[in-house]
PDB file of C-alpha atoms in Angstrom:
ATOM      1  CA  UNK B   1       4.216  32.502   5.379  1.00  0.00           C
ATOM      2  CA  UNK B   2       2.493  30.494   2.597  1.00  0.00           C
ATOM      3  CA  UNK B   3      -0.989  32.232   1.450  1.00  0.00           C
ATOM      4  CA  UNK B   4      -2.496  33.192  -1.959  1.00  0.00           C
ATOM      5  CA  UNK B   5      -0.302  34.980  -4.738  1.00  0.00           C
ATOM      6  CA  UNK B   6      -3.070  38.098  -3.732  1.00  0.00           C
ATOM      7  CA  UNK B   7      -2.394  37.767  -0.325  1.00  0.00           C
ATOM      8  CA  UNK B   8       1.809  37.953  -0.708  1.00  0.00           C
ATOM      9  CA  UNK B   9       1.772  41.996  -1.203  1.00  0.00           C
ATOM     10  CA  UNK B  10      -1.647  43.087  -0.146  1.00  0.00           C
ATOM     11  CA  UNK B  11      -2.343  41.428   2.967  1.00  0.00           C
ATOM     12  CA  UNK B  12       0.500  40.015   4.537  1.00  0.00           C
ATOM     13  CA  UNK B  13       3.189  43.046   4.761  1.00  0.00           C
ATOM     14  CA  UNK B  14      -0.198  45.523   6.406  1.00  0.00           C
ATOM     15  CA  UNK B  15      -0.877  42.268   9.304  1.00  0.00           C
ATOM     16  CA  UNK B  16       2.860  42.699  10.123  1.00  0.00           C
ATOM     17  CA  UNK B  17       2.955  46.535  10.485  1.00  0.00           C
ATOM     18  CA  UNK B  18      -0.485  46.151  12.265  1.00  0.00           C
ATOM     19  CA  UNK B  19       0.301  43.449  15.043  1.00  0.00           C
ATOM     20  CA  UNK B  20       3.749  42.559  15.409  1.00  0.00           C
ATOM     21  CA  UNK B  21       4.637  44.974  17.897  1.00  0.00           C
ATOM     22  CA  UNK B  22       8.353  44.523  17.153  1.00  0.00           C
ATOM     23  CA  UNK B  23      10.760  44.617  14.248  1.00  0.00           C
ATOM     24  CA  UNK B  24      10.607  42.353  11.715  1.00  0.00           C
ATOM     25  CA  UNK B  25      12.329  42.124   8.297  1.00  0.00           C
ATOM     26  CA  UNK B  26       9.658  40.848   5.783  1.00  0.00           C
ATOM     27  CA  UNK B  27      10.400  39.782   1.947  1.00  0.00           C
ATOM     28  CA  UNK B  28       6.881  39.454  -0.189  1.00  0.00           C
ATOM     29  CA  UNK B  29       7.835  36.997  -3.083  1.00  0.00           C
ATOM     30  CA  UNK B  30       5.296  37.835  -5.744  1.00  0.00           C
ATOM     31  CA  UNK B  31       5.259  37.485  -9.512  1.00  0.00           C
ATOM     32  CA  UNK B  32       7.866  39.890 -10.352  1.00  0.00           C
ATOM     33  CA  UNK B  33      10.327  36.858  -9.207  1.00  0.00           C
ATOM     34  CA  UNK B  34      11.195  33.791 -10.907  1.00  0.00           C
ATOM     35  CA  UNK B  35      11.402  30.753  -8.525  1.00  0.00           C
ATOM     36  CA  UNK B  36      15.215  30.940  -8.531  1.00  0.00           C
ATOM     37  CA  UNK B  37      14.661  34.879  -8.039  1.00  0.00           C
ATOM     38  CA  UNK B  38      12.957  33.653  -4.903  1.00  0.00           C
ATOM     39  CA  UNK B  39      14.985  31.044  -3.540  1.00  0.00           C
ATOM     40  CA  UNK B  40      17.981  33.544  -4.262  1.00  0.00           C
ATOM     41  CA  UNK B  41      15.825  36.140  -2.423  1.00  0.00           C
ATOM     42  CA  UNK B  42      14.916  34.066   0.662  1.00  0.00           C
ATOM     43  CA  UNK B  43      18.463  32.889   1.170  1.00  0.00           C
ATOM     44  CA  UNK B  44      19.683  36.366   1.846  1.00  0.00           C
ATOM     45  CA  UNK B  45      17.207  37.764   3.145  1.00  0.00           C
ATOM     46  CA  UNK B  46      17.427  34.708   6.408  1.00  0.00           C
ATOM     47  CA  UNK B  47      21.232  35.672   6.154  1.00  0.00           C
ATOM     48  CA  UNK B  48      20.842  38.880   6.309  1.00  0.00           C
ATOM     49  CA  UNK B  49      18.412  38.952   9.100  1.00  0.00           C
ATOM     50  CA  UNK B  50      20.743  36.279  10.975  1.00  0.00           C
ATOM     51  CA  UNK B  51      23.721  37.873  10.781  1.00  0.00           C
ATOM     52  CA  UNK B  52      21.848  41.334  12.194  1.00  0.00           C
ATOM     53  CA  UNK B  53      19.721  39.542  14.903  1.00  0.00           C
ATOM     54  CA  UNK B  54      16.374  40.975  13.169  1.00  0.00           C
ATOM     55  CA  UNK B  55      13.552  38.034  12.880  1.00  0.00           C
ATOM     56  CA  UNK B  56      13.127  37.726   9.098  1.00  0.00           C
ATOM     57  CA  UNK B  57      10.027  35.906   7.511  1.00  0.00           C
ATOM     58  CA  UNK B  58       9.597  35.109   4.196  1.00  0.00           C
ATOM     59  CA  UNK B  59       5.748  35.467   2.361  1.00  0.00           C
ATOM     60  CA  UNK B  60       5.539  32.906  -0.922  1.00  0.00           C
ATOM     61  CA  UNK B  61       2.523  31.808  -2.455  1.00  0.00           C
ATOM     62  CA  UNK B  62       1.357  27.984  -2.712  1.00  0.00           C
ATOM     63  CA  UNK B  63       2.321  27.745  -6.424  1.00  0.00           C
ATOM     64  CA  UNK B  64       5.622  28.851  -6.145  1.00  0.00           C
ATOM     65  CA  UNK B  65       6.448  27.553  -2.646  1.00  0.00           C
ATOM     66  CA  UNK B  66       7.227  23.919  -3.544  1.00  0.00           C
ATOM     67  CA  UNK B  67       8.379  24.179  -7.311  1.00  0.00           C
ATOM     68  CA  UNK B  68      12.252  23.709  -7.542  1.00  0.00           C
ATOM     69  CA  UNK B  69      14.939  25.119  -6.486  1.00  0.00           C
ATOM     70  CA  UNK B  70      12.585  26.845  -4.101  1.00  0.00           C
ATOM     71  CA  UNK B  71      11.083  24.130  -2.710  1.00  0.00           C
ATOM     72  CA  UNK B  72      14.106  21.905  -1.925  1.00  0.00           C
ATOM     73  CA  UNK B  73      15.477  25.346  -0.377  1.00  0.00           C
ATOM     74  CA  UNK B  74      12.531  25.712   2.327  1.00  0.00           C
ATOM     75  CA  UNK B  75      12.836  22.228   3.016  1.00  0.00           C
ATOM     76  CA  UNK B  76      16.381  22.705   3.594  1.00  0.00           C
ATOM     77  CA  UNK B  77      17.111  25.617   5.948  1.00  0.00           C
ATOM     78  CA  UNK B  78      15.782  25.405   9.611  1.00  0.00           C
ATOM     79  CA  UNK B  79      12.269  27.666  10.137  1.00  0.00           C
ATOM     80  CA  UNK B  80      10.809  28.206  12.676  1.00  0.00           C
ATOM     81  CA  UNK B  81       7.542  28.543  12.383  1.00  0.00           C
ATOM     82  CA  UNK B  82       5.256  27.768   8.916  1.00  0.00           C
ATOM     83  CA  UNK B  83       1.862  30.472   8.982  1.00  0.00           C
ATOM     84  CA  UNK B  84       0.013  28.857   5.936  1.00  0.00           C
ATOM     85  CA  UNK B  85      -2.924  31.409   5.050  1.00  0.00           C
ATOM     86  CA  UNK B  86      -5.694  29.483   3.396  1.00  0.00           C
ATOM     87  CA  UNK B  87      -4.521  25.982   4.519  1.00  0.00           C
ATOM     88  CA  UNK B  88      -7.813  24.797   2.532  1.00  0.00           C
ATOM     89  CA  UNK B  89      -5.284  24.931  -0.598  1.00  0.00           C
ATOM     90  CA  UNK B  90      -3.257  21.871   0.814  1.00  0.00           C
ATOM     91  CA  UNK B  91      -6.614  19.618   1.341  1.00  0.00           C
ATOM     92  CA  UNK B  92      -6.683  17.648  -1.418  1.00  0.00           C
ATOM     93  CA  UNK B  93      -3.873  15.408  -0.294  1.00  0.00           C
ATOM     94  CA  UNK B  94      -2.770  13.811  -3.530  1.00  0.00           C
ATOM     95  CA  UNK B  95      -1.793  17.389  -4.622  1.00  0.00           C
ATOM     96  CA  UNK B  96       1.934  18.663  -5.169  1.00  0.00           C
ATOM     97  CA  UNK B  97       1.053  21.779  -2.958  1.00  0.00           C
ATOM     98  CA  UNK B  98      -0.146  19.173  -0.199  1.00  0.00           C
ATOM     99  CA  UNK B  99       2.896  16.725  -0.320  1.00  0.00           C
ATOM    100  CA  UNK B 100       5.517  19.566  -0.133  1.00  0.00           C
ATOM    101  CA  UNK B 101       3.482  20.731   3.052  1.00  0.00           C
ATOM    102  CA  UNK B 102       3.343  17.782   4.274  1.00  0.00           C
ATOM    103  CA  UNK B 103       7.102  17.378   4.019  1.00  0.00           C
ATOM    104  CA  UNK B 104       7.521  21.155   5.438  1.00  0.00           C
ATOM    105  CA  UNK B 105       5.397  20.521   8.397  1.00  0.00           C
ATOM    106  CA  UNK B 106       7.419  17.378   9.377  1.00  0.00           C
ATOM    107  CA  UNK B 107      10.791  19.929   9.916  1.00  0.00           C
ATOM    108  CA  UNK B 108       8.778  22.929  11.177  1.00  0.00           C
ATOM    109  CA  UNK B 109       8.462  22.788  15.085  1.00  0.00           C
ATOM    110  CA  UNK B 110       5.498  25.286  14.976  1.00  0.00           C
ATOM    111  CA  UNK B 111       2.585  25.748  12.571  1.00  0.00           C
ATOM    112  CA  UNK B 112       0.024  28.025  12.046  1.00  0.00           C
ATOM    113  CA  UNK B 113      -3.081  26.927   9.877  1.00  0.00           C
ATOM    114  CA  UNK B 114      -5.829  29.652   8.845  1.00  0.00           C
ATOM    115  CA  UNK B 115      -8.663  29.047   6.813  1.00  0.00           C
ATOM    116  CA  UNK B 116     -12.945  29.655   6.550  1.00  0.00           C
ATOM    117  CA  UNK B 117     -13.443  26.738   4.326  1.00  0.00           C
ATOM    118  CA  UNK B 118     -11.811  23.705   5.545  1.00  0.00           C
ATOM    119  CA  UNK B 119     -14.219  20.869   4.126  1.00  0.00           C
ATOM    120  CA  UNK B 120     -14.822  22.965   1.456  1.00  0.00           C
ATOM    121  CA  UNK B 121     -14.974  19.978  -1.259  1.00  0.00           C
ATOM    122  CA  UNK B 122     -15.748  17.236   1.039  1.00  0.00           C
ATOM    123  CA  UNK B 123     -15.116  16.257   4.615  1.00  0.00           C
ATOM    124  CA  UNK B 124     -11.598  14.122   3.848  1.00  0.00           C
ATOM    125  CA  UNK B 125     -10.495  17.403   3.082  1.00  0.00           C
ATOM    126  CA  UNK B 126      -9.652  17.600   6.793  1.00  0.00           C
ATOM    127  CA  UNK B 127      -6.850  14.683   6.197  1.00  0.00           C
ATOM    128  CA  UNK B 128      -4.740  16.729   3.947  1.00  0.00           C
ATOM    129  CA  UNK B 129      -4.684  19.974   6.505  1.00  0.00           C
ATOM    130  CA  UNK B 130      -3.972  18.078   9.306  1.00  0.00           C
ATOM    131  CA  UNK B 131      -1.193  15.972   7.956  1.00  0.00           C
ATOM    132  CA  UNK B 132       0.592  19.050   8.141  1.00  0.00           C
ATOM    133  CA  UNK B 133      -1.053  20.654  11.231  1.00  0.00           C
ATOM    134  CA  UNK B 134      -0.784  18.051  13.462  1.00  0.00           C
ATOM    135  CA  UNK B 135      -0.359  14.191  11.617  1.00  0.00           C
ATOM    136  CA  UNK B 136      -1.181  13.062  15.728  1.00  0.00           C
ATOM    137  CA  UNK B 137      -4.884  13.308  14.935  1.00  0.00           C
ATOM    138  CA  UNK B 138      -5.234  11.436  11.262  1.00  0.00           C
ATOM    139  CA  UNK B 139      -1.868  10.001  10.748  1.00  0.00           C
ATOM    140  CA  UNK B 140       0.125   9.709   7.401  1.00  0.00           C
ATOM    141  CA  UNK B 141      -1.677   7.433   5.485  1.00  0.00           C
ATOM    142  CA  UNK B 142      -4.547   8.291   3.432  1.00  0.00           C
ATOM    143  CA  UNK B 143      -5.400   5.232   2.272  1.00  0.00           C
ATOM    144  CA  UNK B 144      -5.450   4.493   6.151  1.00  0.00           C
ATOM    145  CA  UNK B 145      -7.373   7.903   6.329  1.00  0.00           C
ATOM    146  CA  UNK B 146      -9.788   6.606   4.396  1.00  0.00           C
ATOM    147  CA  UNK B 147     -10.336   3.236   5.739  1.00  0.00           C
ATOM    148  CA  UNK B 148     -10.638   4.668   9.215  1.00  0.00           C
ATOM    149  CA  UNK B 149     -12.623   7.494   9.125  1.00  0.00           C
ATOM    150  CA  UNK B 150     -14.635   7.574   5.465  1.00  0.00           C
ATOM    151  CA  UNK B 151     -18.324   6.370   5.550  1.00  0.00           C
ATOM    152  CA  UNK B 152     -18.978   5.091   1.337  1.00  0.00           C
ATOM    153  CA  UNK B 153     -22.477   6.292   0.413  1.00  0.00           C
ATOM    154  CA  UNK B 154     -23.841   5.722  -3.102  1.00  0.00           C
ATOM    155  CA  UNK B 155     -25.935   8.815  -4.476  1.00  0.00           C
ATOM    156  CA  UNK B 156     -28.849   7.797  -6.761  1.00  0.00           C
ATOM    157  CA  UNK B 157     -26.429   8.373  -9.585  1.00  0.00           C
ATOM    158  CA  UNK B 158     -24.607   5.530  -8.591  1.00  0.00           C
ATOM    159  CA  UNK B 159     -21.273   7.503  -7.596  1.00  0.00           C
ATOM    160  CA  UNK B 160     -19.720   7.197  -4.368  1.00  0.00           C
ATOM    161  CA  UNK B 161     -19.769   9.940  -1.674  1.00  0.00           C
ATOM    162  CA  UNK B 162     -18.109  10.059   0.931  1.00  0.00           C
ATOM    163  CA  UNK B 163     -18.405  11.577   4.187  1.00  0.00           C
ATOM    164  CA  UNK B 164     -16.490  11.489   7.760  1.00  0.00           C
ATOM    165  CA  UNK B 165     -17.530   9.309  10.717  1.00  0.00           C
ATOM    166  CA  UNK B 166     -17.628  12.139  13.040  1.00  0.00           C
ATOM    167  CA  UNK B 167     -18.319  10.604  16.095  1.00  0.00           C
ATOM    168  CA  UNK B 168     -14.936   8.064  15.481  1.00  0.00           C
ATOM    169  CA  UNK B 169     -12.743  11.473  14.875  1.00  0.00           C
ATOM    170  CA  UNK B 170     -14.490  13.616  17.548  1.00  0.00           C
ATOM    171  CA  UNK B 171     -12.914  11.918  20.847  1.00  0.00           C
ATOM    172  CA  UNK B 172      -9.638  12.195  19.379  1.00  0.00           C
ATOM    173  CA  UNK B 173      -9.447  15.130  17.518  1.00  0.00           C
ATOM    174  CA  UNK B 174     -11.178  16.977  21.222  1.00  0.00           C
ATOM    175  CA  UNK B 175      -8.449  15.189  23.012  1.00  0.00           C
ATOM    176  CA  UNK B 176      -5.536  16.171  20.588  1.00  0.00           C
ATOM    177  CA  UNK B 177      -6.729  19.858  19.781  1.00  0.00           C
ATOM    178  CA  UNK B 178      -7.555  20.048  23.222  1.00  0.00           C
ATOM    179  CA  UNK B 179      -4.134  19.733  24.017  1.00  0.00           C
ATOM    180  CA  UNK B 180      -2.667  21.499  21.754  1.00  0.00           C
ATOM    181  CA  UNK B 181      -4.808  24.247  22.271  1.00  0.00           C
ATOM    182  CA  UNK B 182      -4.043  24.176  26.060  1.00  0.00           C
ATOM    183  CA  UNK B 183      -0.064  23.612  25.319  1.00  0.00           C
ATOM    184  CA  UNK B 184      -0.511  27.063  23.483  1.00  0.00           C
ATOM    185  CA  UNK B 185      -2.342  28.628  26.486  1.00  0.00           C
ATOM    186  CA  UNK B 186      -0.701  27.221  29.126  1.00  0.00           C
ATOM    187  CA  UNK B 187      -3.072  25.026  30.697  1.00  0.00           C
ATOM    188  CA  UNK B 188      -3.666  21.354  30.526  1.00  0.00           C
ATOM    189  CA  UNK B 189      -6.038  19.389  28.065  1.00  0.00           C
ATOM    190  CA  UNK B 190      -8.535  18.047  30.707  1.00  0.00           C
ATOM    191  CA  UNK B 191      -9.477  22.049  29.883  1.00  0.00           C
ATOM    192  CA  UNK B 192     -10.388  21.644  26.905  1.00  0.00           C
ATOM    193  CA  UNK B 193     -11.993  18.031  26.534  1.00  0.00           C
ATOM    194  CA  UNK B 194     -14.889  18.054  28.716  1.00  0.00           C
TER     195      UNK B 194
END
């Protein structure tokens, strides 16, 4: 679970013992740890829970989750399933915290995005979100991003602002969450499209 350093002890561990209806071995990684302390942490923690058949998830903040040796750890070991709490922190997609998701999501079969706020800045910040979430819907590329889906308007400052072309993203992003939202319930997309 990535979410806010706040959210590592005070939120996270309660949601668990609330709604998880089974056992499972949780390790907050707040500020008491170093990043090494972390990666250290996490490393036993997955063995631990491996070698006792107890599912074991790890809870990190953003800042920590993708500075080294951490980062290159989580990257490394096979997860199944990424929750990132606040996803709105990896919109800006020219950010360090954005790339390493980016990277993450690529080798996570499963992911899990939660936010109120995610155009909080600006519209592109969709593109950053869903290159992790699902890169289906805006691909890879921001620059591409950009070209496709950004509509240039000039305030009466004279600076550029942009804004989405919804109605090119809507048809695809209905068909693809559609889908994705059906996969998830079991049904089929022509659900979820109409």
């Amino acid at each position: 679970i990535l979410c806010p350093l706040s959210a590592v002890t005070n939120v996270w561990p309660r949601q668990f013992a609330t709604h998880a209806g089974k056992e499972v071995r949780l390790l907050p990684l707040d500020q008491r740890y170093t990043v090494k302390q972390k990666q250290e942490l996490a490393k036993e923690h997955w063995r631990q829970g491996y070698r006792d058949g107890v599912p074991a998830a790890v809870i990190v903040n953003y800042d920590s989750a993708w500075r080294e040796p951490l980062g290159d750890y989580l990257l490394s070991v096979p997860i199944d399933i990424v929750i990132a709490d606040e996803l709105h922190r990896a919109a800006n997609a020219q950010t360090k915290i954005s790339k390493f998701m980016t990277k993450l999501g690529k080798r996570v079969p499963k992911k899990i995005g939660l936010t109120g706020t995610p155009m909080a800045q600006t519209p592109l910040n969709i593109f950053g979100q869903y290159r992790f979430l699902d890169p289906s819907i805006f691909g890879w590329s921001w620059p591409n991003f950009v070209n496709a889906y950004a509509v240039n308007q000039a305030t009466t400052s004279g600076t550029a602002s942009y804004t989405l072309a919804l109605h090119r993203w809507t048809s695809a992003a209905t068909a693809a969450l559609g889908g994705t939202i059906a996969a998830a319930l079991g049904g089929t997309a022509d659900h979820w499209t109409d």
